[in-house]
């Protein structure tokens, strides 16, 4: 059964020195046809798909959260799902590590314990009722608190009742130094939860590592990288992990749990889930498995006008394309069917 709502956190221009974050409920069922479409993913031309794509504004915000009063990125906040599938709510953390939890079911806000160190654009992996947070590109002198877990239970300061607490974990064992081209060996480029208890992390130049949430220890898997850029999600009814290709941002699938180390994972399928305009610049992509092979996809793009430069000067337009797709195992092969794509104008993504 498709969940009633998913939740998108978007950001708007700063108001009185504070950046505003708005939480929008998204009904995923509107991106799926009542019955399975008969055509496959390439049923119409690219130009027709783009030209006929419906355009809407985001639904009204369920709540608004103002970030700290600071200049530049110091006023930014990070948003992460807490609990498997986000069932515990949405965690918001600012650059001073202050945190609040928004329960989407009860629409209540709770204070949460502060993390030990700030993390900009971190890797966040919900496991069970908890959350594991890893800094994406830690500096060599930031290893001590670059990896933490938010856990519910009897922490070091709890006396009688269980509560949420943050626990620092061993830093990843890969090198954090720079190479000759000023690139960090430890930059995380892809991650996934495998087998319900192992967090796999691929780095730019040091291979792929696994963290056991049971033993709380790291191990190196191999020198290869997972084929995904960013987060991959496990789809139990298909027995595969889904993500977006690090090469071209297309939807792809592979069986991470069945990998025979040290052999790299084999891509079992790759599809053009969203037809992109030539001038569209991909910003970030997310997917949410909905059950029964259905997947909700959110991709965010930017279009830059002539004169725009890499320092952010010039005019640009940011927008999102939400798509419903359906995957099935047919004769041992994965197939994807597209349902609906809707474009949302002027969306600045926060998470």
XYZ file of C-alpha atoms in Angstrom:
351
model
C 0.000 0.000 0.000
C 1.358 3.405 -1.011
C 1.889 5.702 2.006
C -0.486 8.630 2.235
C 2.226 11.279 2.274
C 5.928 11.771 1.712
C 7.573 14.945 2.981
C 9.791 17.419 1.161
C 11.819 20.083 2.960
C 12.471 23.097 0.738
C 14.273 26.326 1.519
C 13.469 29.920 0.635
C 15.377 33.186 0.717
C 16.516 34.421 4.118
C 14.052 36.520 6.105
C 15.570 38.989 8.577
C 18.848 37.121 8.451
C 17.250 33.686 8.912
C 16.751 31.090 6.222
C 13.255 29.598 6.159
C 12.633 25.876 5.656
C 9.185 24.671 4.673
C 7.848 21.127 5.008
C 5.500 20.081 2.201
C 3.378 16.898 2.254
C 3.521 15.117 -1.114
C 0.850 12.589 -2.083
C 2.787 9.893 -3.994
C -0.356 8.244 -5.388
C -0.896 11.146 -7.824
C 2.237 10.061 -9.718
C 0.816 6.637 -10.563
C -1.899 5.659 -13.008
C -4.854 3.720 -11.534
C -3.784 0.723 -13.614
C -0.347 -0.270 -14.863
C 0.419 1.540 -18.142
C 0.830 -0.728 -21.142
C 3.833 1.137 -22.577
C 7.381 0.815 -21.306
C 9.758 3.576 -20.328
C 10.474 4.664 -23.903
C 6.911 4.960 -25.145
C 7.238 8.546 -26.406
C 9.934 10.867 -27.651
C 12.091 12.968 -25.375
C 10.741 16.245 -26.751
C 7.121 15.184 -26.284
C 7.762 14.080 -22.694
C 9.287 17.437 -21.787
C 6.731 19.536 -23.648
C 3.708 17.691 -22.296
C 4.947 17.403 -18.703
C 2.448 18.888 -16.258
C 3.608 21.830 -14.139
C 2.391 22.676 -10.632
C 3.407 24.570 -7.524
C 4.267 22.699 -4.342
C 1.325 22.069 -1.997
C 1.027 24.422 1.011
C 3.604 23.915 3.734
C 2.596 21.912 6.801
C 5.096 23.841 8.903
C 7.926 26.377 8.635
C 11.226 26.269 10.498
C 13.598 29.235 10.663
C 17.305 28.507 10.769
C 19.860 30.275 12.956
C 20.670 33.918 12.311
C 24.034 33.653 10.574
C 25.692 34.654 7.334
C 26.225 32.307 4.400
C 26.234 28.548 4.874
C 26.564 28.933 8.655
C 22.843 29.609 8.687
C 22.082 26.354 6.876
C 20.439 23.337 8.482
C 20.635 19.630 7.728
C 17.509 17.439 7.578
C 17.553 13.664 8.040
C 15.019 10.868 8.435
C 14.986 9.237 11.858
C 13.992 5.597 12.136
C 13.568 3.127 9.303
C 11.545 4.760 6.550
C 11.472 7.968 8.586
C 8.763 6.586 10.866
C 10.180 8.481 13.859
C 10.100 11.782 11.999
C 12.422 14.357 10.465
C 15.506 15.501 12.358
C 16.746 19.075 11.832
C 20.280 20.029 12.925
C 21.988 23.425 12.661
C 25.695 24.310 12.424
C 25.939 24.528 16.225
C 24.682 20.920 16.472
C 21.361 21.943 18.020
C 18.629 19.537 16.965
C 14.847 19.221 16.905
C 12.628 16.353 15.761
C 9.382 16.853 13.859
C 6.980 13.919 14.193
C 5.040 13.880 10.913
C 2.291 11.675 12.388
C 1.502 13.755 15.480
C 2.761 17.062 14.010
C 4.695 17.652 17.228
C 8.191 19.085 17.688
C 10.634 17.702 20.271
C 14.079 18.844 21.324
C 16.870 16.352 20.694
C 20.413 15.925 22.032
C 23.154 17.842 20.249
C 25.689 16.044 18.130
C 29.335 16.306 19.116
C 30.440 18.074 15.914
C 28.708 19.795 12.955
C 28.380 17.927 9.658
C 27.679 19.686 6.365
C 25.745 17.579 3.800
C 26.369 14.363 5.766
C 25.675 10.745 4.948
C 22.655 9.782 7.068
C 21.448 6.187 7.338
C 18.384 5.203 9.412
C 18.877 1.768 10.976
C 16.081 0.352 13.123
C 14.885 3.177 15.357
C 18.215 5.005 15.243
C 20.247 7.136 12.876
C 23.891 6.956 11.791
C 25.483 10.195 10.570
C 28.864 10.412 8.813
C 30.598 13.552 7.621
C 30.945 13.368 3.838
C 34.416 14.879 3.548
C 36.088 15.087 6.969
C 39.385 16.922 7.260
C 42.299 14.935 8.723
C 41.945 16.784 12.054
C 38.167 16.138 12.243
C 38.232 12.357 12.536
C 37.313 12.200 16.234
C 33.609 13.063 15.894
C 33.070 12.653 12.151
C 30.820 9.601 12.691
C 27.989 9.480 15.239
C 24.840 7.539 16.032
C 21.608 8.893 17.465
C 20.182 6.087 19.594
C 17.195 5.652 21.894
C 18.037 3.865 25.126
C 20.008 4.192 28.331
C 22.867 6.519 27.482
C 25.810 7.481 29.698
C 23.811 10.324 31.298
C 20.413 8.619 31.614
C 19.600 7.538 35.169
C 16.276 5.756 34.970
C 14.199 6.365 31.841
C 15.535 5.703 28.332
C 16.007 8.712 26.085
C 17.730 9.793 22.885
C 21.493 10.251 23.064
C 24.392 10.763 20.622
C 27.256 8.314 20.598
C 30.556 8.897 18.761
C 31.685 5.948 16.650
C 35.077 4.906 15.275
C 36.075 7.028 12.272
C 36.334 5.281 8.908
C 39.756 3.752 8.258
C 40.326 5.278 4.830
C 42.884 8.021 4.247
C 41.673 11.591 4.710
C 44.688 13.334 3.172
C 44.883 15.295 -0.066
C 46.449 14.014 -3.254
C 48.455 16.085 -5.709
C 45.295 17.491 -7.301
C 43.920 18.788 -3.977
C 41.280 16.047 -3.830
C 40.374 14.273 -0.620
C 40.800 10.513 -0.702
C 38.042 10.200 1.895
C 35.258 12.037 0.052
C 32.152 9.831 0.192
C 30.520 9.404 -3.222
C 27.932 6.685 -2.504
C 26.389 4.771 0.378
C 23.825 2.067 1.128
C 22.431 -0.052 3.949
C 23.102 -3.725 3.185
C 21.567 -6.665 5.015
C 19.831 -4.356 7.479
C 22.960 -3.951 9.612
C 25.897 -2.956 7.392
C 26.526 0.562 6.120
C 28.531 0.486 2.895
C 30.431 3.634 1.963
C 32.243 4.228 -1.329
C 34.950 6.905 -1.435
C 36.356 8.864 -4.355
C 39.792 7.252 -4.327
C 40.042 4.686 -1.519
C 37.467 2.045 -2.446
C 34.437 0.783 -0.514
C 34.170 0.144 3.225
C 31.584 -1.516 5.460
C 30.530 -0.521 8.974
C 28.814 -3.140 11.136
C 26.154 -1.527 13.319
C 26.261 -4.639 15.533
C 30.017 -4.919 16.093
C 30.505 -1.142 15.647
C 33.603 -1.704 13.560
C 34.836 -0.914 10.037
C 36.286 -3.213 7.400
C 37.447 -2.648 3.835
C 35.501 -4.525 1.168
C 37.458 -3.787 -2.011
C 39.043 -1.077 -4.146
C 35.977 -0.669 -6.376
C 33.142 1.817 -5.932
C 29.449 1.051 -5.864
C 27.747 2.139 -9.118
C 25.537 4.622 -7.274
C 26.088 8.295 -6.653
C 24.608 9.287 -3.294
C 22.141 7.052 -1.444
C 20.931 3.650 -2.620
C 17.747 2.101 -1.208
C 16.972 -1.584 -0.777
C 13.741 -2.858 -2.370
C 12.887 -6.117 -0.557
C 10.197 -7.358 -2.951
C 12.743 -7.239 -5.798
C 15.810 -8.208 -3.772
C 17.899 -5.363 -5.238
C 19.265 -1.973 -4.254
C 18.124 1.012 -6.310
C 19.967 4.268 -6.789
C 21.165 6.692 -9.430
C 24.180 5.958 -11.575
C 27.289 7.930 -10.665
C 28.001 8.191 -14.402
C 24.798 9.646 -15.845
C 22.231 9.983 -13.000
C 19.987 7.290 -14.501
C 18.057 4.884 -12.272
C 20.004 1.662 -11.809
C 19.757 -1.546 -9.793
C 22.213 -4.082 -8.429
C 22.319 -6.852 -5.847
C 24.696 -5.569 -3.171
C 23.853 -8.301 -0.670
C 24.801 -10.976 -3.198
C 28.185 -9.496 -4.138
C 31.040 -11.994 -4.038
C 33.883 -9.940 -2.595
C 36.310 -8.879 -4.082
C 34.276 -8.869 -7.313
C 32.411 -5.591 -7.934
C 28.601 -5.509 -7.939
C 26.961 -6.105 -11.296
C 24.410 -3.604 -12.587
C 21.205 -5.577 -13.223
C 19.301 -2.799 -14.943
C 19.561 0.843 -15.929
C 16.751 3.115 -17.102
C 16.051 6.696 -18.103
C 13.519 7.527 -15.413
C 13.273 11.262 -16.153
C 13.822 12.751 -19.604
C 16.018 15.807 -19.132
C 16.213 18.975 -21.196
C 19.627 19.711 -22.676
C 19.988 22.827 -20.526
C 18.985 21.119 -17.271
C 21.818 20.826 -14.745
C 21.222 18.003 -12.203
C 21.540 19.161 -8.591
C 20.462 16.167 -6.500
C 18.267 13.076 -6.820
C 16.315 11.002 -4.300
C 14.074 7.949 -4.436
C 11.601 6.340 -2.048
C 10.494 2.695 -2.437
C 6.722 2.524 -1.894
C 6.188 -1.234 -1.953
C 4.915 -3.621 -4.647
C 7.707 -2.490 -6.970
C 6.534 1.124 -7.039
C 9.153 3.846 -6.561
C 8.776 7.603 -6.122
C 11.606 9.622 -7.702
C 12.453 13.266 -6.985
C 15.069 14.993 -9.128
C 16.146 18.593 -8.763
C 17.587 20.699 -11.560
C 18.906 24.154 -12.299
C 18.748 26.161 -15.522
C 21.268 28.968 -15.798
C 20.859 32.046 -17.937
C 23.675 33.356 -20.096
C 26.313 35.071 -17.968
C 25.931 32.804 -14.926
C 29.299 31.774 -13.457
C 30.587 29.194 -10.995
C 30.632 31.738 -8.173
C 26.844 31.996 -8.222
C 26.591 35.336 -9.991
C 23.845 35.541 -12.578
C 20.245 34.411 -12.898
C 19.163 30.806 -12.549
C 15.957 28.856 -12.069
C 15.656 25.815 -9.804
C 12.867 23.276 -10.183
C 11.960 19.694 -9.347
C 10.579 16.788 -11.359
C 8.692 14.113 -9.414
C 8.071 10.782 -11.130
C 6.365 7.509 -10.333
C 7.908 4.338 -11.769
C 7.174 0.655 -11.338
C 9.672 -2.189 -11.523
C 8.948 -5.861 -12.012
C 10.938 -9.044 -12.367
C 9.946 -10.600 -15.672
C 11.616 -13.876 -16.569
C 14.612 -13.115 -14.397
C 15.069 -9.626 -15.838
C 14.143 -6.318 -14.249
C 11.879 -4.030 -16.240
C 10.773 -0.499 -15.495
C 7.533 1.219 -16.443
C 7.011 4.945 -16.118
C 3.780 6.354 -14.785
C 3.543 10.144 -14.393
C 6.064 12.988 -14.215
C 5.161 16.406 -12.805
C 7.391 19.472 -12.773
C 7.361 21.870 -9.827
C 8.648 25.365 -10.491
C 10.913 27.410 -8.219
C 11.903 24.697 -5.772
C 15.118 25.100 -3.796
C 15.782 21.756 -2.214
C 16.869 21.419 1.399
C 16.453 17.649 1.718
